[in-house]
PDB file of C-alpha atoms in Angstrom:
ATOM      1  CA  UNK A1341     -12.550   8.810  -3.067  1.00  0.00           C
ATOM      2  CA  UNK A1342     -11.383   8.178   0.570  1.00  0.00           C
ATOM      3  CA  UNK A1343     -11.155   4.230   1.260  1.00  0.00           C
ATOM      4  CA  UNK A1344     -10.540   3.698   4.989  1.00  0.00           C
ATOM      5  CA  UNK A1345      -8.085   0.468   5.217  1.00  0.00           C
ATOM      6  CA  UNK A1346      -6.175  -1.575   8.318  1.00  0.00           C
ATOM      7  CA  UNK A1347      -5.724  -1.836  11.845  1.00  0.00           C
ATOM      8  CA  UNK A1348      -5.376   0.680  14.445  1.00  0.00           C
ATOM      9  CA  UNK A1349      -2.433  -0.114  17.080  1.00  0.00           C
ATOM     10  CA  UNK A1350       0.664  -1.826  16.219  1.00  0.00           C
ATOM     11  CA  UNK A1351      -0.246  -5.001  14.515  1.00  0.00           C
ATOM     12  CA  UNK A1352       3.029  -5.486  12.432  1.00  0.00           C
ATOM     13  CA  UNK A1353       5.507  -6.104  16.098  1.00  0.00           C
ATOM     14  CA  UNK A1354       5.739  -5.515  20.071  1.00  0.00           C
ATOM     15  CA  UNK A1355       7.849  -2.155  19.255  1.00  0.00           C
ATOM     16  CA  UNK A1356       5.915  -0.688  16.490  1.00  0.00           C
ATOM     17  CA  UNK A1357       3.421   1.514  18.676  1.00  0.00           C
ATOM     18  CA  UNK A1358       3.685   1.497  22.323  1.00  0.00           C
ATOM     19  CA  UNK A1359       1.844   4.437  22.496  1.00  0.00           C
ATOM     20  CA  UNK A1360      -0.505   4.606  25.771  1.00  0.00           C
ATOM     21  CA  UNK A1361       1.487   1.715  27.681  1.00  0.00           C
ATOM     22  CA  UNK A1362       0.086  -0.349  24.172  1.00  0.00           C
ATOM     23  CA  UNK A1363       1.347  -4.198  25.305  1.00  0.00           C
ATOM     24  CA  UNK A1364      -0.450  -6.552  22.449  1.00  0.00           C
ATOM     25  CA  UNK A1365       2.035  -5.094  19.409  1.00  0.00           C
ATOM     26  CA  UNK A1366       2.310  -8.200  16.522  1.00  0.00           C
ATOM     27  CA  UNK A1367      -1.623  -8.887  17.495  1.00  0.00           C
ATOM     28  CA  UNK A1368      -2.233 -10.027  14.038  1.00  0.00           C
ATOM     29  CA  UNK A1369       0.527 -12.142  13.245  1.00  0.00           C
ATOM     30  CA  UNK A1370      -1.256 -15.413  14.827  1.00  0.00           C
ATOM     31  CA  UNK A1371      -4.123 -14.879  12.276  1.00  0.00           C
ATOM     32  CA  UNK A1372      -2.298 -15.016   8.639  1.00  0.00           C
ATOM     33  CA  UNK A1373      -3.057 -17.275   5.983  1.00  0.00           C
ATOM     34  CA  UNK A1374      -2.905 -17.611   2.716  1.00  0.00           C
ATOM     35  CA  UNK A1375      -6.807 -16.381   1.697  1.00  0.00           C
ATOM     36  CA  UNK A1376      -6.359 -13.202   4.029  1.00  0.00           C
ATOM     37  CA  UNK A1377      -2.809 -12.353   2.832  1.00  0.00           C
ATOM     38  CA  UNK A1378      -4.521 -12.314  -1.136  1.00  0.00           C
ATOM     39  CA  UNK A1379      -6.783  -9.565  -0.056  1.00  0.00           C
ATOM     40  CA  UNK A1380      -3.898  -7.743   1.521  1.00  0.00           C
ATOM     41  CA  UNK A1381      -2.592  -7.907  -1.700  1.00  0.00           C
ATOM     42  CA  UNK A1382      -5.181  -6.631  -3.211  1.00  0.00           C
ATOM     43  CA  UNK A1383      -5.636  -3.496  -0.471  1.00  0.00           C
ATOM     44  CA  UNK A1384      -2.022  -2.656  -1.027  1.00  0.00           C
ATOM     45  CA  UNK A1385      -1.894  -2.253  -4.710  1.00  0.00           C
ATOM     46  CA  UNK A1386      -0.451   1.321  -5.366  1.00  0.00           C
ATOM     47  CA  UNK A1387      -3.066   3.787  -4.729  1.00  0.00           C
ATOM     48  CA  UNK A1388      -2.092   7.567  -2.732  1.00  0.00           C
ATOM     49  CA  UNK A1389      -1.870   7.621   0.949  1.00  0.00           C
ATOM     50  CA  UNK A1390      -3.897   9.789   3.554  1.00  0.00           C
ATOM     51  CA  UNK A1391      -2.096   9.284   7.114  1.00  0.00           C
ATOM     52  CA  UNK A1392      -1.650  10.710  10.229  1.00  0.00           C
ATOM     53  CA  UNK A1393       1.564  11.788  11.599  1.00  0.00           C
ATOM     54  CA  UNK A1394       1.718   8.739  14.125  1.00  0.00           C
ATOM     55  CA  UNK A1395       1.064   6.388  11.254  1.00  0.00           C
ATOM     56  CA  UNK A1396       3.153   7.969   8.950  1.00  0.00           C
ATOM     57  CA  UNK A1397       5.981   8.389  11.020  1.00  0.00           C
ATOM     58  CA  UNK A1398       5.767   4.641  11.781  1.00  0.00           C
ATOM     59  CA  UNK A1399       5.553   3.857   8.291  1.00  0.00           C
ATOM     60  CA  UNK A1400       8.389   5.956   6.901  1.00  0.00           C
ATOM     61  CA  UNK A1401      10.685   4.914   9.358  1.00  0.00           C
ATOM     62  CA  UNK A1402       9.931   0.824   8.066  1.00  0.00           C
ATOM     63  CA  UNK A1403       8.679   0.618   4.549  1.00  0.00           C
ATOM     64  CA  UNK A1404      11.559   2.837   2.475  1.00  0.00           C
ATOM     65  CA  UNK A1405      13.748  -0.397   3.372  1.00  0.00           C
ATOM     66  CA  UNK A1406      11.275  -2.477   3.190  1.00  0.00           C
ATOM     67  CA  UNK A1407       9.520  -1.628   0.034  1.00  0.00           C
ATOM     68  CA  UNK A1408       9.392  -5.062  -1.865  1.00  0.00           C
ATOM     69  CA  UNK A1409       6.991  -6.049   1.254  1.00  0.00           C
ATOM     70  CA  UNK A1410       4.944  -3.610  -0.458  1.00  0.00           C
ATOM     71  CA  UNK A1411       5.483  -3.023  -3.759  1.00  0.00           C
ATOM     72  CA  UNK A1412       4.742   0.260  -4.764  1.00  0.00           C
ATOM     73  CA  UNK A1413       4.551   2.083  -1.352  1.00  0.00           C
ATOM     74  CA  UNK A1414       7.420   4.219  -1.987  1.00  0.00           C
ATOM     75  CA  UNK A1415       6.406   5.353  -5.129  1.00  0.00           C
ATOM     76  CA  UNK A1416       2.755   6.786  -4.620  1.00  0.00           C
ATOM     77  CA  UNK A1417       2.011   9.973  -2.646  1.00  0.00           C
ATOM     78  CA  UNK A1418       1.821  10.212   0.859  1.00  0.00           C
ATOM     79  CA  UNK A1419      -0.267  12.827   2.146  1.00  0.00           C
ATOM     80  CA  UNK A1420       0.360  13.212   5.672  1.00  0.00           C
ATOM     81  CA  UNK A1421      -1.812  15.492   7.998  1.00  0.00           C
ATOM     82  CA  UNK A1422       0.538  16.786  10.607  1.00  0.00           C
ATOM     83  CA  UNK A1423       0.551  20.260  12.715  1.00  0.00           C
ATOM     84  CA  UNK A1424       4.066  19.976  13.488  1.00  0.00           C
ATOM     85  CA  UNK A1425       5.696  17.715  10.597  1.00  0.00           C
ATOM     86  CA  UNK A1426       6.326  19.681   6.940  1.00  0.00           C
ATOM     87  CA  UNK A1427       9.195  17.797   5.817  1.00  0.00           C
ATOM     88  CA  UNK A1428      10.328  14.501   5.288  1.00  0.00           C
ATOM     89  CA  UNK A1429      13.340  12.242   3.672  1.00  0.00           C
ATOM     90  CA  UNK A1430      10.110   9.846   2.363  1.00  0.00           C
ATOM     91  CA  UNK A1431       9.824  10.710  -1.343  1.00  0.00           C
ATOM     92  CA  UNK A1432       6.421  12.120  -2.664  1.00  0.00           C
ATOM     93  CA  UNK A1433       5.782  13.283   0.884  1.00  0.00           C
ATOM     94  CA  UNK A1434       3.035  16.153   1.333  1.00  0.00           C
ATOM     95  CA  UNK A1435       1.893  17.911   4.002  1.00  0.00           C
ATOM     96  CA  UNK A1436      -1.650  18.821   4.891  1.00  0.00           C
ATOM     97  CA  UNK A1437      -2.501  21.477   7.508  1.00  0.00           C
ATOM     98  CA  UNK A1438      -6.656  21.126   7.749  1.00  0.00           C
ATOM     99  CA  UNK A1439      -9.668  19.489   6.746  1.00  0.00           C
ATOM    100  CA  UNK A1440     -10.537  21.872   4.166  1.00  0.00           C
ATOM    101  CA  UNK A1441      -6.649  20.651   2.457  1.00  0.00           C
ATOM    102  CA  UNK A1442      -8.433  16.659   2.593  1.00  0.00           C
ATOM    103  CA  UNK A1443     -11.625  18.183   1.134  1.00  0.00           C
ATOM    104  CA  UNK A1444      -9.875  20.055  -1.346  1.00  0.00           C
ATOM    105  CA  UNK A1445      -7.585  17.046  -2.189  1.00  0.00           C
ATOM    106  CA  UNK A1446     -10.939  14.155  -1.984  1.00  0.00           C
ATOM    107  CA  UNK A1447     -12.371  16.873  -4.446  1.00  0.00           C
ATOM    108  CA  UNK A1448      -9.546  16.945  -6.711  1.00  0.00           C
ATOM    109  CA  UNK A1449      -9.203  15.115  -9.905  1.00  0.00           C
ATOM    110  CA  UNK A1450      -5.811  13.151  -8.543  1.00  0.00           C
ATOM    111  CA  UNK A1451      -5.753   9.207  -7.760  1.00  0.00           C
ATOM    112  CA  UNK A1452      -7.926   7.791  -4.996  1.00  0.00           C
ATOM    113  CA  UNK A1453      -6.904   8.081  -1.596  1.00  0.00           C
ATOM    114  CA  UNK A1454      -6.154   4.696   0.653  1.00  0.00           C
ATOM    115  CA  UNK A1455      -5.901   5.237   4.888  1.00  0.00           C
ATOM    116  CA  UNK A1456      -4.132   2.460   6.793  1.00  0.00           C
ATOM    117  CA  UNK A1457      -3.759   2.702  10.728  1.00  0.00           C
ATOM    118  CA  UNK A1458      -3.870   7.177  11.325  1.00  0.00           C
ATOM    119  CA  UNK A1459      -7.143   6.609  13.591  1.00  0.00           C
ATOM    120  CA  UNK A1460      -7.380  10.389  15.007  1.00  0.00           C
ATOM    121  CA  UNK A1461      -7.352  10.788  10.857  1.00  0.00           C
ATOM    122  CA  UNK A1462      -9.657   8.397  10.591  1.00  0.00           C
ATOM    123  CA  UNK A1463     -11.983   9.804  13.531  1.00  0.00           C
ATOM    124  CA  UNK A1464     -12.170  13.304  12.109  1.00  0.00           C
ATOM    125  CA  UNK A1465     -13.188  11.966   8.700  1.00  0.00           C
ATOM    126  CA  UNK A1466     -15.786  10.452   9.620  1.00  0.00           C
ATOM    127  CA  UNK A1467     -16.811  13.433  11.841  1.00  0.00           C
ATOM    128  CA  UNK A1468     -16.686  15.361   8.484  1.00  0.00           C
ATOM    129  CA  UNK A1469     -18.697  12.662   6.087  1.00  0.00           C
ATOM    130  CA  UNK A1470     -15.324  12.263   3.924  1.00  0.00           C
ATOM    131  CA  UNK A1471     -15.036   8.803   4.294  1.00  0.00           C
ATOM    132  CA  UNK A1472     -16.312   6.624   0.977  1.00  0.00           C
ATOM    133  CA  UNK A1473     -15.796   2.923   1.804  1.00  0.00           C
ATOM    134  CA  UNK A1474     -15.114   1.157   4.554  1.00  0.00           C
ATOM    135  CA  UNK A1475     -12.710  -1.950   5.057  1.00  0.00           C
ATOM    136  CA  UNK A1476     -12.903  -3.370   8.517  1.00  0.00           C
ATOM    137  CA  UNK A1477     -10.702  -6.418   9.191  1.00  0.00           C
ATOM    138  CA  UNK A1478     -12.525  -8.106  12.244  1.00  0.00           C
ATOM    139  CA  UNK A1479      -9.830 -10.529  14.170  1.00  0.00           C
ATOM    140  CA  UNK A1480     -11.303 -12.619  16.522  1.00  0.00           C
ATOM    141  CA  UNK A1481      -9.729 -11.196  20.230  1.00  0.00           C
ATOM    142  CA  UNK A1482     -10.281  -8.627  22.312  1.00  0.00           C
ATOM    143  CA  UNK A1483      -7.302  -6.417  23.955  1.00  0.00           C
ATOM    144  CA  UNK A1484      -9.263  -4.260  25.768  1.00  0.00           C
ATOM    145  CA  UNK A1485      -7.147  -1.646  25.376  1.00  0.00           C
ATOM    146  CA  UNK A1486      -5.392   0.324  22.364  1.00  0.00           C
ATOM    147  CA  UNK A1487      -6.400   3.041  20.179  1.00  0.00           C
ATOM    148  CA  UNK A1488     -10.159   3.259  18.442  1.00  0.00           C
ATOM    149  CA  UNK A1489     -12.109   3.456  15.337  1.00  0.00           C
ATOM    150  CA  UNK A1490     -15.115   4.996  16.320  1.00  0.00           C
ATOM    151  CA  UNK A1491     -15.752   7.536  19.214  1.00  0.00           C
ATOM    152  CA  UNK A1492     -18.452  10.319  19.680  1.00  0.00           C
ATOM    153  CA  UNK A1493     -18.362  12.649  16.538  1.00  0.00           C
ATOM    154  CA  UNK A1494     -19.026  10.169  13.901  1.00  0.00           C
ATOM    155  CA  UNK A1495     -21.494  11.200  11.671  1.00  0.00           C
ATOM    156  CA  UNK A1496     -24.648   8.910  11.268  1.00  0.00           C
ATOM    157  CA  UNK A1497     -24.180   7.557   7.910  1.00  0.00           C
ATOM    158  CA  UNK A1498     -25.251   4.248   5.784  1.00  0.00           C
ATOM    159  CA  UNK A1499     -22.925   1.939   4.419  1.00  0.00           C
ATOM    160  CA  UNK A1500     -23.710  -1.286   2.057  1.00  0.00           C
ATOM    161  CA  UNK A1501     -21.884  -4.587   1.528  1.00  0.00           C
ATOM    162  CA  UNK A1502     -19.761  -4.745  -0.897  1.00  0.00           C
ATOM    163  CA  UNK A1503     -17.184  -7.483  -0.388  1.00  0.00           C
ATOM    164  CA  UNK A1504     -16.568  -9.705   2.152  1.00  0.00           C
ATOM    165  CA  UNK A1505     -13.955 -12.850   2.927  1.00  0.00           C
ATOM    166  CA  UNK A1506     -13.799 -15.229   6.015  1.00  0.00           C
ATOM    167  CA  UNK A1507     -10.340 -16.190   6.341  1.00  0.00           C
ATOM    168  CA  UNK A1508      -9.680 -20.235   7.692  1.00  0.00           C
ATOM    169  CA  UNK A1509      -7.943 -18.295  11.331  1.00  0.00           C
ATOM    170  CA  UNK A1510     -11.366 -16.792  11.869  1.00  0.00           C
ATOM    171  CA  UNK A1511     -10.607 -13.034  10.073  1.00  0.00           C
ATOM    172  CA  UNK A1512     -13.491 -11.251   8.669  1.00  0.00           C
ATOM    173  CA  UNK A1513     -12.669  -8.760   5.904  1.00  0.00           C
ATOM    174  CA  UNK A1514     -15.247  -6.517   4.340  1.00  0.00           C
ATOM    175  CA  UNK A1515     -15.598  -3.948   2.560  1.00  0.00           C
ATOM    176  CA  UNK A1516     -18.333  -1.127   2.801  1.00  0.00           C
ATOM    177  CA  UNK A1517     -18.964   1.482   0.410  1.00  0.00           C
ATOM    178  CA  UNK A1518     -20.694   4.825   1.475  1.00  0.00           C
ATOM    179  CA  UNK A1519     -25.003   4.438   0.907  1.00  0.00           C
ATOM    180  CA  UNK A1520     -26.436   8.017   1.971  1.00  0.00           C
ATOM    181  CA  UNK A1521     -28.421   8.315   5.108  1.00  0.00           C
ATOM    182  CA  UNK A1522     -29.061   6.163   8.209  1.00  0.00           C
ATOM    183  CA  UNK A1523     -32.641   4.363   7.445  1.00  0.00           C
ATOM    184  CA  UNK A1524     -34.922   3.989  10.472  1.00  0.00           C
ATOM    185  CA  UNK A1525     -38.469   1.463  11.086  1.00  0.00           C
ATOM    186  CA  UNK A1526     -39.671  -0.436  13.313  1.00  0.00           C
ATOM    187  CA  UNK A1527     -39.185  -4.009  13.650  1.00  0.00           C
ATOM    188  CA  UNK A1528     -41.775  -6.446  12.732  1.00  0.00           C
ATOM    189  CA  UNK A1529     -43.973  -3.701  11.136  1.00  0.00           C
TER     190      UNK A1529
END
């Protein structure tokens, strides 16, 4: 199973990802509490990583030092797909090359798989119908800039309800799990 997780451009600091001129970094520091950081918790219990080489390159340059932040983190598998990284000092590092490696590896009868940030990952997973829940953490601001979730080449697809928590700053977190195809009718019929 493929559970989509996190934000999408630098919300840990100002330096983190400055990619694209990126000038909002520590965006979701403002909004922490004490109800949203228990579901954090609960998203970053140890469960294998599927991340982009952005994301991943980010992460392993942070959370090897850093690891009681996220307990765990350094001990599950990162799977990393990456075109031009095969190597890395992170231990229980792989490297994927294609979709059909994620397939194979969704397929497989290893531990689920957990995304966090990675959102060209994210965007060609859900191109390719691989994605199996959903948890989008609504924050309420706009930046009107910074990397996206969803572009053309989504697939349609149907997701139901399966959790969801209103933090006291304002955060929505929910969680969606995969529910077949998009349903159509006509309102008031």
């Amino acid at each position: 199973m493929i559970t989509i997780d996190g934000v999408m451009q630098a919300p840990g600091g100002p330096e983190e990802d400055t990619t694209t001129g990126f000038q909002y970094g520590g965006w979701v520091a403002p909004y922490g509490d004490e109800v949203g950081g228990k579901v954090f918790e609960k998203l970053m219990k140890p469960k294998d990583l599927l991340l982009g080489r952005k994301t991943f390159e980010i992460f392993a340059g942070y959370w090897p030092e850093h690891a009681n932040g996220w307990p765990g983190i350094n001990d599950v598998t990162k799977y990393v797909l990456s075109n031009t990284l095969n190597k890395s000092d992170w231990q229980n590092s792989v490297f994927l090359k294609s979709v059909g490696d994620i397939e194979k590896l969704k397929n497989s009868t290893g531990s689920d798989l957990q995304v966090w940030g990675s959102s060209q990952l994210i965007q060609l997973l859900l191109k390719n119908d691989l994605v199996d829940e959903l948890w989008l953490i609504i924050y309420p601001l706009t930046l009107g800039q910074g990397k996206k979730l969803f572009v053309d080449g989504a697939i349609p697809a149907a997701f139901t309800l399966t959790e969801s928590t209103v933090t006291p700053n304002g955060v929505i977190i929910c969680s969606y799990k995969r529910d077949g195809e998009v349903k159509t009718g006509t309102v008031g019929a």
